[in-house]
Backbone as JSON, one array per atom type, in Angstrom:
{
  "sequence": "XXXXXXXXXXXXXXXXXXXXXXXXXXXXXXXXXXXXXXXXXXXXXXXXXXXXXXXXXXXXXXXXXXXXXXXXXXXXXXXXXXXXXXXXXXXXXXXXXXXXXXXXXXXXXXXXXXXXXXXXXXXXXXXXXXXXXXXXXXXXXXXXXXXXXXXXXXXXXXXXXXXXXXXXXXXXXXXXXXXXXXXXXXXXXXXXXXXXXXXXXXXXXXXXXXXXXXXXXXXXXXXXXXXXXXXXX",
  "N": [[-24.2, -2.12, -4.23], [-20.8, -3.14, -4.36], [-18.44, -5.57, -5.21], [-15.12, -5.97, -4.75], [-11.9, -7.1, -5.88], [-8.48, -8.23, -5.58], [-5.69, -9.91, -6.8], [-3.29, -9.36, -7.83], [-1.26, -7.75, -6.78], [0.66, -9.32, -5.27], [-0.93, -10.48, -3.23], [-4.02, -11.44, -1.61], [-6.9, -9.85, -1.77], [-9.99, -8.66, -0.71], [-12.96, -6.74, -0.92], [-16.02, -5.17, 0.02], [-18.1, -2.62, -0.97], [-20.43, 0.08, -0.63], [-22.5, 2.11, -2.84], [-21.74, 4.71, -2.26], [-19.16, 4.53, -1.55], [-18.58, 3.66, 0.98], [-17.05, 1.34, 3.11], [-17.99, -1.93, 3.62], [-16.99, -4.39, 4.14], [-13.71, -5.66, 4.44], [-10.73, -7.31, 3.72], [-7.4, -8.51, 3.7], [-4.92, -10.73, 2.66], [-1.55, -11.19, 2.72], [1.05, -12.17, 0.39], [1.42, -14.58, -2.26], [1.2, -17.29, -2.76], [-0.94, -18.82, -1.91], [-3.21, -17.89, -3.15], [-5.16, -19.0, -4.92], [-6.44, -20.8, -3.28], [-7.38, -19.13, -1.31], [-9.11, -17.09, -2.3], [-11.92, -17.59, -2.95], [-13.09, -18.54, -0.45], [-12.59, -16.16, 1.0], [-14.18, -14.33, -0.33], [-16.73, -15.37, 0.26], [-16.66, -15.0, 3.06], [-16.57, -12.21, 3.19], [-19.04, -11.47, 2.07], [-20.69, -12.56, 4.02], [-19.92, -11.06, 6.28], [-20.74, -8.52, 5.5], [-23.36, -8.99, 5.38], [-24.89, -9.61, 3.1], [-25.88, -10.93, -0.16], [-24.94, -12.45, -3.34], [-26.96, -11.54, -4.96], [-27.32, -8.94, -4.23], [-25.22, -7.55, -5.26], [-24.03, -5.11, -7.43], [-21.98, -4.82, -9.27], [-18.92, -6.53, -10.13], [-15.65, -5.68, -9.29], [-12.38, -5.62, -10.47], [-8.8, -6.04, -10.43], [-7.27, -5.65, -13.37], [-4.72, -5.73, -14.27], [-1.79, -4.08, -15.69], [0.66, -6.51, -14.47], [1.68, -9.09, -12.18], [1.73, -12.13, -13.84], [0.47, -14.62, -13.11], [-1.15, -13.76, -11.01], [-2.91, -11.98, -12.3], [-4.25, -13.76, -13.98], [-5.59, -15.4, -12.12], [-7.25, -13.53, -10.81], [-8.83, -12.58, -13.0], [-10.03, -14.94, -13.96], [-11.63, -15.76, -11.78], [-13.4, -13.59, -11.53], [-14.65, -13.62, -14.06], [-15.95, -16.12, -13.93], [-17.73, -15.8, -11.73], [-19.2, -13.63, -12.64], [-20.46, -14.69, -14.91], [-21.93, -16.78, -13.73], [-23.71, -15.46, -12.03], [-24.8, -13.46, -13.49], [-23.83, -10.78, -13.41], [-22.39, -7.62, -14.01], [-18.95, -6.67, -14.86], [-16.13, -4.7, -13.83], [-13.1, -3.62, -14.89], [-10.04, -2.56, -13.5], [-7.12, -0.61, -13.83], [-3.96, -1.63, -12.64], [-1.93, 0.23, -12.39], [-3.31, 2.64, -12.23], [-4.54, 2.19, -9.78], [-2.32, 2.23, -8.07], [-1.58, 4.92, -8.37], [-3.89, 6.16, -7.32], [-3.8, 5.25, -4.68], [-1.45, 6.49, -3.85], [-2.28, 9.14, -3.98], [-4.2, 9.14, -1.92], [-2.6, 8.52, 0.26], [-0.44, 10.33, 0.28], [-1.38, 12.72, -0.73], [-0.84, 13.51, -3.32], [-1.37, 14.91, -6.56], [-0.73, 14.61, -9.21], [1.04, 12.19, -10.88], [3.66, 9.88, -11.85], [3.14, 6.48, -12.29], [4.65, 3.48, -11.38], [5.44, 0.13, -11.8], [7.23, -2.7, -10.95], [8.13, -4.78, -13.55], [9.74, -6.89, -13.87], [12.31, -8.67, -15.77], [13.99, -6.56, -16.51], [12.41, -4.31, -16.88], [9.76, -1.84, -16.34], [6.27, -1.44, -15.66], [4.39, 1.37, -16.63], [2.84, 4.56, -16.21], [1.03, 7.69, -16.53], [-0.78, 9.78, -14.32], [-3.44, 11.9, -13.15], [-5.29, 13.93, -10.8], [-8.71, 14.1, -11.21], [-11.99, 15.44, -11.36], [-14.93, 13.58, -11.25], [-17.97, 14.16, -12.41], [-20.36, 12.7, -12.59], [-20.01, 10.65, -10.74], [-19.53, 12.17, -8.57], [-17.06, 12.52, -7.33], [-13.55, 12.91, -6.89], [-10.91, 11.39, -8.53], [-7.81, 9.7, -9.3], [-6.94, 9.83, -12.65], [-6.08, 8.52, -15.93], [-3.57, 10.19, -17.89], [-3.82, 10.9, -21.11], [-2.2, 10.61, -24.27], [-2.4, 12.28, -27.48], [-2.35, 10.4, -29.48], [-2.99, 7.94, -28.44], [-5.02, 5.59, -26.64], [-4.5, 4.78, -24.16], [-2.55, 5.12, -21.21], [-0.73, 3.33, -20.33], [2.37, 1.64, -20.44], [5.48, -0.06, -21.28], [8.62, 0.46, -19.81], [12.18, 0.51, -19.98], [14.47, -0.44, -17.35], [16.14, 2.21, -15.63], [15.28, 4.21, -17.32], [14.52, 7.61, -18.21], [12.15, 10.07, -17.11], [9.71, 12.12, -18.8], [8.67, 14.41, -17.6], [9.04, 16.32, -14.56], [7.77, 14.83, -12.39], [6.38, 13.37, -9.38], [7.18, 9.96, -8.69], [5.64, 6.9, -8.19], [5.18, 3.73, -6.54], [6.53, 0.33, -6.64], [8.27, 0.21, -8.74], [9.45, 2.63, -8.99], [12.12, 3.3, -7.89], [13.65, 2.04, -9.77], [13.9, 3.47, -12.02], [15.6, 6.16, -13.79], [15.79, 8.8, -12.01], [15.77, 12.36, -11.54], [17.44, 14.55, -9.17], [15.45, 16.12, -7.98], [13.03, 14.87, -8.13], [10.29, 13.41, -6.48], [10.05, 10.31, -4.84], [8.1, 7.59, -4.1], [8.12, 4.55, -2.93], [6.72, 2.89, -1.25], [3.87, 2.2, -1.71], [0.91, 0.62, -1.58], [-1.71, -0.67, -2.94], [-5.02, -1.91, -2.12], [-8.0, -4.0, -2.2], [-9.98, -2.2, -1.52], [-9.19, 0.27, -2.59], [-9.21, -0.45, -5.31], [-11.95, -0.95, -5.52], [-13.11, 1.61, -5.03], [-12.25, 3.06, -7.28], [-13.53, 1.52, -9.18], [-16.25, 2.02, -8.66], [-16.5, 4.68, -9.49], [-15.81, 4.41, -12.22], [-17.85, 2.68, -13.07], [-20.11, 4.26, -12.71], [-19.7, 6.09, -14.69], [-19.25, 4.75, -17.19], [-20.42, 2.28, -17.03], [-20.48, -1.37, -16.79], [-19.0, -4.46, -18.0], [-19.72, -7.58, -19.71], [-19.03, -11.04, -18.76], [-17.49, -12.24, -20.81], [-16.09, -10.15, -21.87], [-14.53, -9.21, -19.85], [-11.53, -8.6, -19.59], [-8.01, -9.38, -19.24], [-5.05, -7.31, -18.77], [-1.98, -7.36, -20.05], [0.25, -6.15, -21.3], [2.75, -7.19, -22.17], [3.45, -9.24, -24.95], [4.61, -11.68, -24.67], [4.5, -13.15, -21.73], [6.29, -14.46, -20.1], [9.58, -15.97, -19.82], [11.52, -18.71, -21.05], [13.87, -20.83, -19.25], [16.19, -21.04, -20.78], [16.0, -18.76, -22.39], [16.29, -16.87, -20.43], [18.91, -17.16, -19.91], [19.71, -19.08, -18.11], [20.01, -21.71, -18.56]],
  "CA": [[-23.07, -2.82, -3.61], [-19.74, -3.52, -5.29], [-17.47, -6.51, -4.66], [-13.83, -5.72, -5.4], [-10.88, -8.09, -5.55], [-7.15, -8.08, -6.18], [-4.67, -10.93, -6.57], [-2.16, -8.98, -8.69], [-0.2, -7.14, -5.97], [1.22, -10.29, -4.33], [-1.83, -10.55, -2.09], [-5.41, -11.74, -1.92], [-7.61, -8.76, -1.11], [-11.41, -8.63, -1.04], [-13.68, -5.67, -0.25], [-17.38, -4.86, -0.4], [-18.39, -1.21, -0.76], [-21.71, 0.52, -1.18], [-22.35, 3.06, -3.93], [-21.12, 5.95, -1.8], [-17.77, 4.25, -1.25], [-18.42, 3.17, 2.34], [-16.55, -0.04, 3.13], [-18.79, -2.81, 4.45], [-16.12, -5.51, 4.51], [-12.39, -5.57, 3.79], [-9.71, -8.17, 4.28], [-6.27, -8.73, 2.81], [-3.91, -11.69, 3.05], [-0.36, -10.95, 1.91], [1.65, -13.36, -0.2], [0.71, -15.0, -3.47], [1.24, -18.73, -2.99], [-2.21, -19.45, -1.57], [-4.31, -17.08, -3.67], [-6.23, -19.8, -5.51], [-7.19, -21.4, -2.19], [-7.91, -18.09, -0.43], [-9.99, -16.08, -2.85], [-13.36, -17.89, -2.84], [-13.5, -18.44, 0.95], [-12.58, -14.77, 1.43], [-15.39, -13.7, -0.89], [-17.85, -15.83, 1.09], [-16.56, -14.35, 4.36], [-16.9, -10.8, 3.02], [-20.49, -11.4, 1.91], [-21.28, -12.84, 5.32], [-19.67, -9.92, 7.17], [-21.57, -7.4, 5.04], [-24.74, -9.46, 5.49], [-25.53, -9.51, 1.79], [-25.65, -12.07, -1.05], [-24.58, -12.04, -4.69], [-28.11, -10.84, -5.54], [-27.22, -7.52, -3.86], [-24.04, -6.97, -5.89], [-24.3, -4.43, -8.69], [-20.87, -5.09, -10.19], [-17.64, -7.01, -9.63], [-14.53, -4.81, -9.68], [-11.15, -6.42, -10.36], [-7.53, -5.53, -10.95], [-7.07, -6.3, -14.66], [-3.31, -5.62, -14.63], [-0.7, -5.05, -15.81], [1.29, -6.97, -13.24], [2.07, -10.49, -12.1], [0.95, -12.92, -14.8], [-0.4, -15.58, -12.43], [-2.15, -13.01, -10.25], [-3.91, -11.48, -13.24], [-5.05, -14.89, -14.43], [-6.49, -15.8, -11.03], [-8.23, -12.44, -10.67], [-9.73, -12.54, -14.14], [-10.8, -16.18, -14.03], [-12.65, -15.75, -10.72], [-14.41, -12.58, -11.88], [-15.43, -14.11, -15.19], [-16.82, -17.22, -13.48], [-18.8, -15.26, -10.89], [-20.04, -12.78, -13.49], [-21.28, -15.56, -15.74], [-22.84, -17.57, -12.89], [-24.72, -14.63, -11.36], [-25.24, -12.43, -14.44], [-23.45, -9.49, -12.82], [-21.33, -7.02, -14.83], [-17.59, -6.53, -14.32], [-15.39, -3.45, -14.08], [-11.66, -3.84, -14.77], [-9.29, -1.37, -13.09], [-5.68, -0.69, -14.05], [-3.1, -1.68, -11.46], [-1.17, 1.49, -12.32], [-4.24, 3.64, -11.72], [-4.72, 1.9, -8.36], [-1.12, 2.74, -7.4], [-1.69, 6.38, -8.36], [-4.95, 6.52, -6.39], [-3.3, 4.99, -3.34], [-0.48, 7.55, -3.56], [-3.06, 10.35, -3.7], [-4.82, 9.01, -0.6], [-1.58, 8.44, 1.31], [0.48, 11.47, 0.29], [-2.03, 13.92, -1.24], [-0.32, 13.86, -4.64], [-2.44, 15.11, -7.54], [-0.24, 14.21, -10.53], [2.16, 11.28, -10.64], [3.96, 8.72, -12.67], [2.97, 5.23, -11.58], [5.63, 2.53, -11.9], [5.36, -1.19, -11.17], [8.3, -3.57, -11.44], [7.64, -5.8, -14.47], [10.83, -7.86, -14.02], [12.91, -8.7, -17.11], [14.64, -5.27, -16.74], [11.42, -3.32, -17.32], [8.68, -1.46, -15.42], [5.0, -0.95, -16.2], [4.52, 2.8, -16.37], [1.76, 5.4, -16.7], [0.89, 9.02, -15.93], [-2.13, 9.98, -13.79], [-3.7, 13.15, -12.44], [-6.57, 13.98, -10.11], [-9.78, 14.73, -11.98], [-13.31, 15.3, -10.76], [-15.93, 12.89, -12.05], [-19.23, 14.78, -12.01], [-21.4, 11.69, -12.42], [-19.77, 9.93, -9.49], [-19.4, 13.13, -7.48], [-15.84, 12.17, -6.61], [-12.31, 13.15, -7.62], [-9.99, 10.26, -8.46], [-6.69, 9.77, -10.24], [-7.31, 9.34, -13.97], [-4.93, 8.5, -16.84], [-3.28, 11.3, -18.78], [-3.68, 10.25, -22.41], [-1.64, 11.39, -25.37], [-3.33, 12.44, -28.6], [-2.3, 9.25, -30.38], [-3.14, 6.7, -27.69], [-6.18, 5.5, -25.76], [-4.03, 4.24, -22.89], [-1.29, 5.68, -20.71], [0.11, 2.23, -19.86], [3.45, 1.24, -21.34], [6.65, -0.67, -20.67], [9.86, 1.21, -19.89], [13.35, -0.2, -19.49], [15.11, 0.08, -16.15], [17.01, 3.38, -15.79], [14.73, 5.2, -18.24], [14.2, 8.91, -17.63], [10.78, 10.52, -17.34], [9.64, 13.36, -19.57], [8.34, 15.51, -16.7], [9.6, 16.22, -13.21], [6.67, 14.48, -11.51], [6.61, 12.31, -8.41], [7.04, 8.61, -9.21], [5.16, 6.08, -7.08], [5.12, 2.31, -6.82], [7.8, -0.35, -6.41], [9.15, 0.4, -9.89], [10.0, 4.0, -8.97], [13.59, 3.38, -7.74], [14.32, 1.36, -10.88], [14.04, 4.44, -13.1], [16.64, 7.16, -13.59], [15.12, 10.03, -11.58], [16.69, 13.43, -11.18], [17.5, 14.8, -7.73], [14.3, 16.85, -7.48], [11.82, 14.07, -8.23], [9.85, 12.66, -5.31], [9.9, 8.87, -5.1], [7.42, 6.86, -3.03], [8.06, 3.13, -3.27], [5.84, 2.19, -0.31], [2.46, 2.42, -2.06], [0.4, -0.75, -1.7], [-3.18, -0.65, -3.06], [-5.77, -3.11, -1.8], [-9.28, -4.09, -2.9], [-10.78, -1.0, -1.26], [-8.78, 1.25, -3.62], [-9.76, -0.97, -6.57], [-13.4, -0.76, -5.48], [-13.45, 3.03, -5.17], [-12.07, 3.4, -8.69], [-14.56, 0.81, -9.93], [-17.53, 2.72, -8.49], [-16.45, 5.84, -10.38], [-15.85, 3.96, -13.62], [-19.17, 2.11, -13.34], [-21.07, 5.35, -12.82], [-19.42, 6.83, -15.92], [-19.33, 3.97, -18.42], [-21.03, 0.97, -16.81], [-19.59, -2.52, -16.74], [-18.97, -5.34, -19.16], [-20.09, -8.95, -19.37], [-17.91, -11.91, -18.43], [-16.65, -12.5, -21.98], [-15.27, -8.96, -22.15], [-13.75, -8.85, -18.67], [-10.26, -9.09, -20.12], [-6.79, -8.95, -18.55], [-4.14, -6.4, -19.47], [-0.64, -7.84, -19.76], [1.24, -5.28, -21.98], [3.72, -8.01, -22.88], [2.93, -10.34, -25.77], [5.16, -12.88, -24.05], [4.49, -12.79, -20.31], [7.32, -15.16, -19.37], [10.67, -16.49, -20.64], [12.06, -19.99, -20.66], [15.17, -20.73, -18.57], [17.19, -20.81, -21.81], [15.9, -17.35, -22.79], [16.8, -16.07, -19.31], [20.33, -17.41, -19.77], [19.93, -19.92, -16.93], [20.08, -23.13, -18.96]],
  "C": [[-22.07, -3.24, -4.69], [-18.78, -4.46, -4.56], [-16.18, -6.36, -5.45], [-12.82, -6.76, -4.97], [-9.56, -7.78, -6.25], [-6.29, -9.27, -5.79], [-3.41, -10.6, -7.37], [-0.99, -8.46, -7.87], [0.34, -8.08, -4.9], [0.39, -10.39, -3.06], [-3.16, -11.14, -2.56], [-6.23, -10.76, -1.1], [-9.04, -8.7, -1.62], [-12.07, -7.48, -0.27], [-15.09, -5.56, -0.82], [-17.66, -3.41, 0.0], [-19.79, -0.91, -1.26], [-21.45, 1.62, -2.21], [-21.71, 4.37, -3.55], [-19.64, 5.77, -1.48], [-17.53, 3.78, 0.18], [-18.04, 1.69, 2.31], [-17.37, -0.86, 4.11], [-17.99, -4.03, 4.91], [-14.8, -5.36, 3.77], [-11.42, -6.5, 4.5], [-8.63, -8.44, 3.24], [-5.31, -9.73, 3.43], [-2.71, -11.5, 2.14], [0.25, -12.26, 1.45], [0.8, -13.88, -1.33], [0.61, -16.51, -3.65], [-0.1, -19.41, -2.75], [-3.41, -18.73, -2.17], [-5.46, -17.92, -4.2], [-7.07, -20.47, -4.42], [-7.91, -20.35, -1.34], [-9.1, -17.35, -1.0], [-11.47, -16.38, -2.66], [-13.83, -17.9, -1.38], [-13.52, -17.0, 1.47], [-13.77, -13.99, 0.89], [-16.61, -14.1, -0.07], [-17.85, -15.14, 2.45], [-16.95, -12.88, 4.28], [-18.41, -10.61, 2.86], [-21.2, -11.61, 3.25], [-21.12, -11.66, 6.27], [-20.56, -8.73, 6.8], [-23.06, -7.73, 5.11], [-25.52, -9.23, 4.19], [-25.26, -10.79, 1.02], [-25.24, -11.54, -2.42], [-25.73, -11.27, -5.36], [-28.07, -9.33, -5.25], [-26.08, -6.8, -4.57], [-24.4, -6.36, -7.24], [-23.22, -4.69, -9.73], [-19.69, -5.69, -9.44], [-16.55, -6.08, -10.16], [-13.24, -5.59, -9.46], [-9.96, -5.7, -10.94], [-7.21, -6.31, -12.23], [-5.61, -6.33, -15.09], [-3.0, -4.25, -15.2], [-0.1, -5.42, -14.45], [1.66, -8.43, -13.33], [1.15, -11.35, -12.95], [-0.01, -13.87, -14.1], [-1.49, -14.88, -11.65], [-3.26, -12.46, -11.13], [-4.82, -12.61, -13.7], [-6.04, -15.34, -13.36], [-7.62, -14.79, -10.89], [-9.29, -12.5, -11.76], [-10.62, -13.78, -14.2], [-11.92, -16.21, -13.0], [-13.76, -14.78, -11.07], [-15.28, -13.06, -13.04], [-16.4, -15.2, -14.77], [-18.0, -16.7, -12.66], [-19.76, -14.4, -11.71], [-20.99, -13.62, -14.33], [-22.34, -16.29, -14.9], [-23.98, -16.74, -12.34], [-25.25, -13.5, -12.24], [-25.05, -11.02, -13.86], [-22.32, -8.9, -13.65], [-20.01, -6.86, -14.08], [-17.01, -5.16, -14.67], [-13.91, -3.74, -13.85], [-10.94, -2.54, -14.49], [-7.8, -1.61, -13.31], [-4.92, -0.74, -12.74], [-2.32, -0.38, -11.28], [-2.05, 2.64, -11.82], [-4.46, 3.45, -10.22], [-3.53, 2.4, -7.55], [-1.19, 4.26, -7.29], [-2.74, 6.85, -7.36], [-4.49, 6.33, -4.94], [-2.29, 6.06, -2.92], [-1.18, 8.87, -3.26], [-3.65, 10.29, -2.29], [-3.79, 9.05, 0.52], [-0.75, 9.71, 1.42], [-0.14, 12.77, -0.24], [-1.53, 14.37, -2.6], [-1.46, 13.95, -5.64], [-2.01, 14.83, -8.97], [1.03, 13.4, -10.34], [2.45, 10.42, -11.86], [3.81, 7.49, -11.78], [3.87, 4.19, -12.2], [5.59, 1.24, -11.1], [6.42, -2.08, -11.79], [7.72, -4.7, -12.29], [8.64, -6.94, -14.63], [11.41, -7.75, -15.43], [13.44, -7.32, -17.51], [13.68, -4.19, -17.26], [10.44, -2.99, -16.2], [7.43, -1.15, -16.23], [4.87, 0.49, -15.73], [3.31, 3.54, -16.94], [1.7, 6.72, -15.95], [-0.57, 9.25, -15.54], [-2.24, 11.33, -13.09], [-5.1, 13.14, -11.84], [-7.58, 14.75, -10.95], [-11.11, 14.48, -11.29], [-14.25, 14.6, -11.73], [-17.3, 13.37, -11.58], [-20.33, 13.75, -11.77], [-21.25, 10.93, -11.1], [-19.71, 10.88, -8.3], [-18.15, 12.91, -6.66], [-14.63, 12.47, -7.5], [-11.39, 11.95, -7.42], [-8.87, 10.46, -9.48], [-7.08, 9.09, -11.55], [-6.11, 9.38, -14.91], [-4.81, 9.77, -17.66], [-2.94, 10.69, -20.14], [-3.03, 11.18, -23.41], [-2.64, 11.42, -26.52], [-3.4, 11.21, -29.49], [-2.46, 7.92, -29.66], [-4.38, 6.75, -26.81], [-5.8, 4.89, -24.41], [-2.73, 4.91, -22.49], [-0.29, 4.59, -20.35], [1.15, 1.84, -20.9], [4.54, 0.52, -20.55], [7.86, 0.23, -20.87], [11.01, 0.34, -19.38], [13.82, 0.4, -18.17], [16.03, 1.24, -16.53], [16.53, 4.36, -16.86], [14.46, 6.51, -17.49], [12.76, 9.28, -17.96], [10.78, 11.86, -18.05], [9.42, 14.58, -18.68], [8.9, 15.26, -15.31], [8.49, 15.95, -12.2], [7.13, 13.45, -10.48], [6.39, 10.96, -9.07], [6.71, 7.7, -8.04], [5.04, 4.62, -7.51], [6.49, 1.66, -6.7], [8.75, -0.3, -7.6], [9.84, 1.75, -9.9], [11.53, 4.03, -8.84], [14.36, 2.7, -8.87], [14.49, 2.27, -12.09], [15.14, 5.45, -12.77], [15.98, 8.5, -13.28], [16.15, 11.1, -11.28], [16.54, 13.73, -9.68], [16.28, 15.48, -7.15], [13.01, 16.03, -7.51], [11.54, 13.31, -6.94], [9.65, 11.21, -5.71], [9.25, 8.21, -3.89], [7.25, 5.4, -3.46], [6.99, 2.4, -2.46], [4.37, 2.53, -0.54], [1.86, 1.06, -2.4], [-1.13, -0.74, -1.75], [-3.8, -1.98, -2.62], [-7.11, -3.07, -2.53], [-10.17, -2.89, -2.65], [-10.47, 0.07, -2.3], [-9.33, 0.83, -4.98], [-11.26, -0.7, -6.62], [-13.82, 0.68, -5.67], [-13.31, 3.48, -6.62], [-13.15, 2.74, -9.55], [-15.92, 1.49, -9.84], [-17.6, 3.92, -9.43], [-16.57, 5.42, -11.83], [-17.22, 3.41, -13.99], [-20.21, 3.21, -13.51], [-20.92, 6.12, -14.13], [-19.7, 6.01, -17.17], [-19.94, 2.59, -18.24], [-20.0, -0.14, -16.76], [-19.63, -3.31, -18.03], [-19.38, -6.75, -18.74], [-18.83, -9.8, -19.18], [-16.95, -12.1, -19.6], [-15.71, -11.35, -22.29], [-14.54, -8.43, -20.93], [-12.34, -9.38, -18.89], [-9.07, -8.57, -19.32], [-5.99, -7.99, -19.41], [-2.72, -6.79, -19.09], [0.46, -6.86, -20.2], [2.29, -6.07, -22.72], [3.0, -9.05, -23.72], [3.39, -11.68, -25.22], [5.35, -12.58, -22.58], [5.56, -13.52, -19.5], [8.39, -15.62, -20.35], [11.08, -17.86, -20.12], [13.39, -19.78, -19.95], [16.28, -20.44, -19.58], [17.2, -19.34, -22.23], [16.39, -16.42, -21.69], [18.29, -16.25, -19.12], [20.69, -18.29, -18.6], [20.02, -21.4, -17.28], [20.95, -23.26, -20.21]]
}
């Protein structure tokens, strides 16, 4: 059993899946103002619906970012606390990978650029393609890595051009300078089920990590600006 959660995509989403990817419980509340109040009761409700306890959970799967700073902090803090309390490993999933996976499930795309609005005139950006994972027995969208990097995730300025003529998905897609032939799908909204499916594959391949190493991914060294730095004071 895997318990997946997301508070990064302006929502509170919880799902419980078994090792084959079957969904035993799934619920999502949109909006981000009540996430800290919603997340723990939603986890309890999901466990109750699935008729299991924490003792049945093999790993916690969470959206590690990049994305909304407060959402990442909530997500990570809850996972770390539960992992430590119940001695259950964690699996962190990229928000950009989740967007790519959701686009594959919704539109059948097999290679995409994933783009998430990062505010401050930038987007979080990465390239993903469908690859078969033999250990998991499942094909999922995986990062396309360059020879000099262990991550596809980066920050791009608004109106940047892409190197390849690939479809661009996510709410950051229309903020880039796309040519007339590039497909753009802004309406891609991953939930905890998508996070969980990716987590099952990652766990089968590389296992999980302990609470101390369940770390967020911000990309920015400075995740916010003062009013003066924004030119508003």
